[in-house]
Structures are given as C-alpha cells and as structure tokens.
C-alpha cells in the first residue's frame, strides 16, 4: 500500500487522534490495515479514561486488530498507521508482533514535554530490529502528513489538569 491509500488510512488515524482529544484523552490515534486494504483495528489513547498506562492509541488499535483477525500471526501482514511516533513500549509491541510496516505522522519531538525512554522510539527500534538475525524487518515511513498531526497536537491543552488534579 502506498500513495492514495496511505493518505486515506493516515486520515483515519488522525481522526482517531481528534476523537481522543474530544474525549479529554491525549491526541494519539492509530489504525491497523490488513494486506487487502481493510481496516481491521482502530483506536485512540484511552490512558486517562481507562486508568491504564498501556492504553496508547497503537496498543488499542493492535488489540482491536488481533481480536478481529483472531490470531497474532495475522498481524504480520498488516500496516500500522499512527498519528505520532510510537513510544518505546508501543514500538516494542510492534516489533514483537512483527508488524512489517509503520507509517508515522508526527514525531515525538512534536509533543510538548516529550521525553522518550532511552532516547528512542519506533525509528530506533526498527533500526535495531533490522540488524537482528531472525527478526522480521520493519519499514518505517516518517513524517507522513506531519503538519496536520502537529496541528492536532498543538491544539491540545497539555497543561490542563486531569485525574482529579
């Protein structure tokens, strides 16, 4: 998949990030698309709503895709579109499930106050994975519709209190 399809699917990921923001969640969204071009999972950040530190947009989309597809092995033929560069936790899950292609809009540096653990995210994880024998390679497409994603991030009230604070 590429070109027009990438634009379409990233649009869905960006819509998920806007949905998250409209619900008071941090504006991160993702979709998982199978090899036939069907959306099999979508999700947005739900950390605050679920009180679950693992409920990132990528994780909710991957959970939905696995549930719909019925097997983790089927994820090896999917593409993940995400509104922002995945954190180390999400990147590790993507690598463990051998997602072969990840299309990313905004960079972690576009997020106010971003502090990547170990100074890396998906690009660094993919670089490491791609050097390993026996690991499925990961293609990472960066900055795809980045300006749109950055606008969504910039509009979010990052300093607003949450969780009763």
PDB file of C-alpha atoms in Angstrom:
ATOM      1  CA  UNK A   1       0.000   0.000   0.000  1.00  0.00           C
ATOM      2  CA  UNK A   2       1.174   3.463  -0.717  1.00  0.00           C
ATOM      3  CA  UNK A   3       0.191   6.789  -2.160  1.00  0.00           C
ATOM      4  CA  UNK A   4      -3.541   7.420  -2.076  1.00  0.00           C
ATOM      5  CA  UNK A   5      -4.193   4.535   0.301  1.00  0.00           C
ATOM      6  CA  UNK A   6      -1.621   5.868   2.761  1.00  0.00           C
ATOM      7  CA  UNK A   7      -3.324   9.273   2.681  1.00  0.00           C
ATOM      8  CA  UNK A   8      -6.702   7.655   3.350  1.00  0.00           C
ATOM      9  CA  UNK A   9      -5.538   5.463   6.206  1.00  0.00           C
ATOM     10  CA  UNK A  10      -3.474   8.166   7.859  1.00  0.00           C
ATOM     11  CA  UNK A  11      -6.589  10.324   7.687  1.00  0.00           C
ATOM     12  CA  UNK A  12      -8.365   7.683   9.768  1.00  0.00           C
ATOM     13  CA  UNK A  13      -5.520   7.652  12.310  1.00  0.00           C
ATOM     14  CA  UNK A  14      -5.648  11.445  12.535  1.00  0.00           C
ATOM     15  CA  UNK A  15      -9.424  11.282  13.012  1.00  0.00           C
ATOM     16  CA  UNK A  16      -8.831   8.877  15.901  1.00  0.00           C
ATOM     17  CA  UNK A  17      -6.412  11.372  17.459  1.00  0.00           C
ATOM     18  CA  UNK A  18      -9.043  14.117  17.167  1.00  0.00           C
ATOM     19  CA  UNK A  19     -11.641  11.792  18.715  1.00  0.00           C
ATOM     20  CA  UNK A  20      -9.284  11.173  21.620  1.00  0.00           C
ATOM     21  CA  UNK A  21      -8.842  14.907  22.186  1.00  0.00           C
ATOM     22  CA  UNK A  22     -12.605  15.484  22.025  1.00  0.00           C
ATOM     23  CA  UNK A  23     -12.951  12.941  24.842  1.00  0.00           C
ATOM     24  CA  UNK A  24     -10.278  14.558  27.012  1.00  0.00           C
ATOM     25  CA  UNK A  25      -7.655  11.967  26.102  1.00  0.00           C
ATOM     26  CA  UNK A  26      -4.242  12.855  24.752  1.00  0.00           C
ATOM     27  CA  UNK A  27      -4.493  13.175  20.938  1.00  0.00           C
ATOM     28  CA  UNK A  28      -2.959   9.964  19.676  1.00  0.00           C
ATOM     29  CA  UNK A  29      -4.702   7.644  17.238  1.00  0.00           C
ATOM     30  CA  UNK A  30      -3.882   4.630  15.111  1.00  0.00           C
ATOM     31  CA  UNK A  31      -5.364   2.204  12.620  1.00  0.00           C
ATOM     32  CA  UNK A  32      -4.271  -1.263  11.531  1.00  0.00           C
ATOM     33  CA  UNK A  33      -4.877  -2.233   7.908  1.00  0.00           C
ATOM     34  CA  UNK A  34      -4.614  -5.743   6.512  1.00  0.00           C
ATOM     35  CA  UNK A  35      -2.884  -6.716   3.275  1.00  0.00           C
ATOM     36  CA  UNK A  36      -6.163  -6.388   1.377  1.00  0.00           C
ATOM     37  CA  UNK A  37      -6.613  -2.776   2.433  1.00  0.00           C
ATOM     38  CA  UNK A  38      -9.272  -3.360   5.075  1.00  0.00           C
ATOM     39  CA  UNK A  39      -9.164  -1.560   8.404  1.00  0.00           C
ATOM     40  CA  UNK A  40      -9.044  -4.345  10.983  1.00  0.00           C
ATOM     41  CA  UNK A  41      -8.317  -2.286  14.080  1.00  0.00           C
ATOM     42  CA  UNK A  42      -8.531   1.296  15.181  1.00  0.00           C
ATOM     43  CA  UNK A  43      -8.047   3.073  18.436  1.00  0.00           C
ATOM     44  CA  UNK A  44      -7.026   6.160  20.252  1.00  0.00           C
ATOM     45  CA  UNK A  45      -5.330   6.973  23.506  1.00  0.00           C
ATOM     46  CA  UNK A  46      -7.532   5.941  26.441  1.00  0.00           C
ATOM     47  CA  UNK A  47      -4.973   6.117  29.251  1.00  0.00           C
ATOM     48  CA  UNK A  48      -6.925   8.653  31.288  1.00  0.00           C
ATOM     49  CA  UNK A  49     -10.367   7.125  30.718  1.00  0.00           C
ATOM     50  CA  UNK A  50      -9.269   3.564  31.444  1.00  0.00           C
ATOM     51  CA  UNK A  51      -6.661   4.462  34.066  1.00  0.00           C
ATOM     52  CA  UNK A  52      -4.432   2.150  32.075  1.00  0.00           C
ATOM     53  CA  UNK A  53      -0.890   3.293  31.266  1.00  0.00           C
ATOM     54  CA  UNK A  54      -0.745   0.840  28.350  1.00  0.00           C
ATOM     55  CA  UNK A  55      -3.882   2.146  26.588  1.00  0.00           C
ATOM     56  CA  UNK A  56      -1.963   4.108  23.979  1.00  0.00           C
ATOM     57  CA  UNK A  57      -3.515   4.594  20.532  1.00  0.00           C
ATOM     58  CA  UNK A  58      -1.287   1.987  18.914  1.00  0.00           C
ATOM     59  CA  UNK A  59      -1.982  -0.550  21.638  1.00  0.00           C
ATOM     60  CA  UNK A  60      -5.766  -0.104  21.446  1.00  0.00           C
ATOM     61  CA  UNK A  61      -5.637  -0.447  17.647  1.00  0.00           C
ATOM     62  CA  UNK A  62      -3.447  -3.573  17.852  1.00  0.00           C
ATOM     63  CA  UNK A  63      -5.752  -5.127  20.472  1.00  0.00           C
ATOM     64  CA  UNK A  64      -8.764  -4.480  18.250  1.00  0.00           C
ATOM     65  CA  UNK A  65      -6.991  -5.905  15.192  1.00  0.00           C
ATOM     66  CA  UNK A  66      -5.862  -9.064  16.990  1.00  0.00           C
ATOM     67  CA  UNK A  67      -9.384  -9.606  18.289  1.00  0.00           C
ATOM     68  CA  UNK A  68     -10.916  -9.127  14.841  1.00  0.00           C
ATOM     69  CA  UNK A  69      -8.317 -11.195  12.972  1.00  0.00           C
ATOM     70  CA  UNK A  70      -8.347 -13.978  15.552  1.00  0.00           C
ATOM     71  CA  UNK A  71      -4.611 -14.566  15.603  1.00  0.00           C
ATOM     72  CA  UNK A  72      -1.460 -12.677  16.362  1.00  0.00           C
ATOM     73  CA  UNK A  73       0.177 -14.234  13.288  1.00  0.00           C
ATOM     74  CA  UNK A  74      -2.260 -12.352  11.034  1.00  0.00           C
ATOM     75  CA  UNK A  75      -0.796  -9.061  12.303  1.00  0.00           C
ATOM     76  CA  UNK A  76       2.415  -9.946  10.423  1.00  0.00           C
ATOM     77  CA  UNK A  77       0.633  -8.958   7.204  1.00  0.00           C
ATOM     78  CA  UNK A  78      -0.677  -5.592   8.382  1.00  0.00           C
ATOM     79  CA  UNK A  79       0.369  -1.963   8.268  1.00  0.00           C
ATOM     80  CA  UNK A  80       0.029   0.317  11.277  1.00  0.00           C
ATOM     81  CA  UNK A  81      -0.780   3.990  10.708  1.00  0.00           C
ATOM     82  CA  UNK A  82      -0.226   6.216  13.704  1.00  0.00           C
ATOM     83  CA  UNK A  83      -0.738   9.917  14.286  1.00  0.00           C
ATOM     84  CA  UNK A  84       2.504  10.207  16.248  1.00  0.00           C
ATOM     85  CA  UNK A  85       5.766   8.345  16.622  1.00  0.00           C
ATOM     86  CA  UNK A  86       5.175   5.336  18.895  1.00  0.00           C
ATOM     87  CA  UNK A  87       6.843   5.303  22.291  1.00  0.00           C
ATOM     88  CA  UNK A  88       9.284   2.582  23.271  1.00  0.00           C
ATOM     89  CA  UNK A  89       6.505   0.408  24.784  1.00  0.00           C
ATOM     90  CA  UNK A  90       4.384   0.558  21.632  1.00  0.00           C
ATOM     91  CA  UNK A  91       7.438   0.149  19.389  1.00  0.00           C
ATOM     92  CA  UNK A  92       8.431  -2.987  21.253  1.00  0.00           C
ATOM     93  CA  UNK A  93       4.934  -4.453  20.846  1.00  0.00           C
ATOM     94  CA  UNK A  94       5.026  -3.619  17.130  1.00  0.00           C
ATOM     95  CA  UNK A  95       8.393  -5.407  16.805  1.00  0.00           C
ATOM     96  CA  UNK A  96       7.272  -8.414  18.854  1.00  0.00           C
ATOM     97  CA  UNK A  97       4.208  -8.872  16.655  1.00  0.00           C
ATOM     98  CA  UNK A  98       6.333  -8.385  13.512  1.00  0.00           C
ATOM     99  CA  UNK A  99       4.237  -5.602  12.029  1.00  0.00           C
ATOM    100  CA  UNK A 100       6.136  -5.121   8.753  1.00  0.00           C
ATOM    101  CA  UNK A 101       5.253  -1.503   8.004  1.00  0.00           C
ATOM    102  CA  UNK A 102       4.572   1.506  10.215  1.00  0.00           C
ATOM    103  CA  UNK A 103       3.502   4.874   8.809  1.00  0.00           C
ATOM    104  CA  UNK A 104       4.005   7.756  11.250  1.00  0.00           C
ATOM    105  CA  UNK A 105       2.679  11.330  11.082  1.00  0.00           C
ATOM    106  CA  UNK A 106       4.119  13.498  13.880  1.00  0.00           C
ATOM    107  CA  UNK A 107       7.426  12.955  15.611  1.00  0.00           C
ATOM    108  CA  UNK A 108       7.748  12.523  19.361  1.00  0.00           C
ATOM    109  CA  UNK A 109       9.538  15.868  19.390  1.00  0.00           C
ATOM    110  CA  UNK A 110       6.282  17.486  18.211  1.00  0.00           C
ATOM    111  CA  UNK A 111       4.681  16.549  21.554  1.00  0.00           C
ATOM    112  CA  UNK A 112       5.158  19.200  24.235  1.00  0.00           C
ATOM    113  CA  UNK A 113       7.327  17.845  27.030  1.00  0.00           C
ATOM    114  CA  UNK A 114       8.140  14.618  25.194  1.00  0.00           C
ATOM    115  CA  UNK A 115      10.857  12.576  26.906  1.00  0.00           C
ATOM    116  CA  UNK A 116      11.479   9.326  25.013  1.00  0.00           C
ATOM    117  CA  UNK A 117      12.645   6.465  27.216  1.00  0.00           C
ATOM    118  CA  UNK A 118      16.216   5.513  26.265  1.00  0.00           C
ATOM    119  CA  UNK A 119      16.058   8.405  23.798  1.00  0.00           C
ATOM    120  CA  UNK A 120      14.315   6.374  21.128  1.00  0.00           C
ATOM    121  CA  UNK A 121      11.003   5.281  19.706  1.00  0.00           C
ATOM    122  CA  UNK A 122       9.918   3.425  16.577  1.00  0.00           C
ATOM    123  CA  UNK A 123      12.753   4.529  14.267  1.00  0.00           C
ATOM    124  CA  UNK A 124      15.392   3.390  16.753  1.00  0.00           C
ATOM    125  CA  UNK A 125      13.595   0.138  17.483  1.00  0.00           C
ATOM    126  CA  UNK A 126      13.194  -0.587  13.760  1.00  0.00           C
ATOM    127  CA  UNK A 127      16.874   0.160  13.174  1.00  0.00           C
ATOM    128  CA  UNK A 128      17.820  -2.318  15.913  1.00  0.00           C
ATOM    129  CA  UNK A 129      15.323  -4.968  14.724  1.00  0.00           C
ATOM    130  CA  UNK A 130      16.518  -4.672  11.133  1.00  0.00           C
ATOM    131  CA  UNK A 131      20.080  -5.570  12.246  1.00  0.00           C
ATOM    132  CA  UNK A 132      18.967  -8.736  14.075  1.00  0.00           C
ATOM    133  CA  UNK A 133      19.061 -12.200  12.561  1.00  0.00           C
ATOM    134  CA  UNK A 134      15.736 -13.964  12.783  1.00  0.00           C
ATOM    135  CA  UNK A 135      13.674 -10.806  13.302  1.00  0.00           C
ATOM    136  CA  UNK A 136      11.187  -9.695  10.669  1.00  0.00           C
ATOM    137  CA  UNK A 137      12.276  -6.343   9.228  1.00  0.00           C
ATOM    138  CA  UNK A 138      10.211  -3.233   9.837  1.00  0.00           C
ATOM    139  CA  UNK A 139       9.754  -0.487   7.279  1.00  0.00           C
ATOM    140  CA  UNK A 140       9.137   2.897   8.909  1.00  0.00           C
ATOM    141  CA  UNK A 141       7.697   5.814   6.957  1.00  0.00           C
ATOM    142  CA  UNK A 142       8.200   9.043   8.904  1.00  0.00           C
ATOM    143  CA  UNK A 143       6.575  12.466   8.688  1.00  0.00           C
ATOM    144  CA  UNK A 144       3.584  11.334   6.634  1.00  0.00           C
ATOM    145  CA  UNK A 145       1.042  14.186   6.959  1.00  0.00           C
ATOM    146  CA  UNK A 146       3.170  15.501   9.818  1.00  0.00           C
ATOM    147  CA  UNK A 147       1.939  19.091   9.624  1.00  0.00           C
ATOM    148  CA  UNK A 148      -1.692  18.015  10.131  1.00  0.00           C
ATOM    149  CA  UNK A 149      -0.757  15.820  13.061  1.00  0.00           C
ATOM    150  CA  UNK A 150       1.362  18.569  14.615  1.00  0.00           C
ATOM    151  CA  UNK A 151      -1.607  20.966  14.416  1.00  0.00           C
ATOM    152  CA  UNK A 152      -3.751  18.483  16.351  1.00  0.00           C
ATOM    153  CA  UNK A 153      -1.028  18.085  18.971  1.00  0.00           C
ATOM    154  CA  UNK A 154      -0.526  21.832  19.284  1.00  0.00           C
ATOM    155  CA  UNK A 155      -4.259  22.442  19.813  1.00  0.00           C
ATOM    156  CA  UNK A 156      -4.456  20.046  22.773  1.00  0.00           C
ATOM    157  CA  UNK A 157      -4.443  21.626  26.271  1.00  0.00           C
ATOM    158  CA  UNK A 158      -1.404  19.747  27.585  1.00  0.00           C
ATOM    159  CA  UNK A 159      -1.305  21.754  30.821  1.00  0.00           C
ATOM    160  CA  UNK A 160      -4.975  21.191  31.698  1.00  0.00           C
ATOM    161  CA  UNK A 161      -5.470  19.256  34.942  1.00  0.00           C
ATOM    162  CA  UNK A 162      -6.724  15.709  34.718  1.00  0.00           C
ATOM    163  CA  UNK A 163      -7.341  12.744  37.003  1.00  0.00           C
ATOM    164  CA  UNK A 164      -8.753  15.000  39.674  1.00  0.00           C
ATOM    165  CA  UNK A 165      -5.601  17.129  39.833  1.00  0.00           C
TER     166      UNK A 165
END
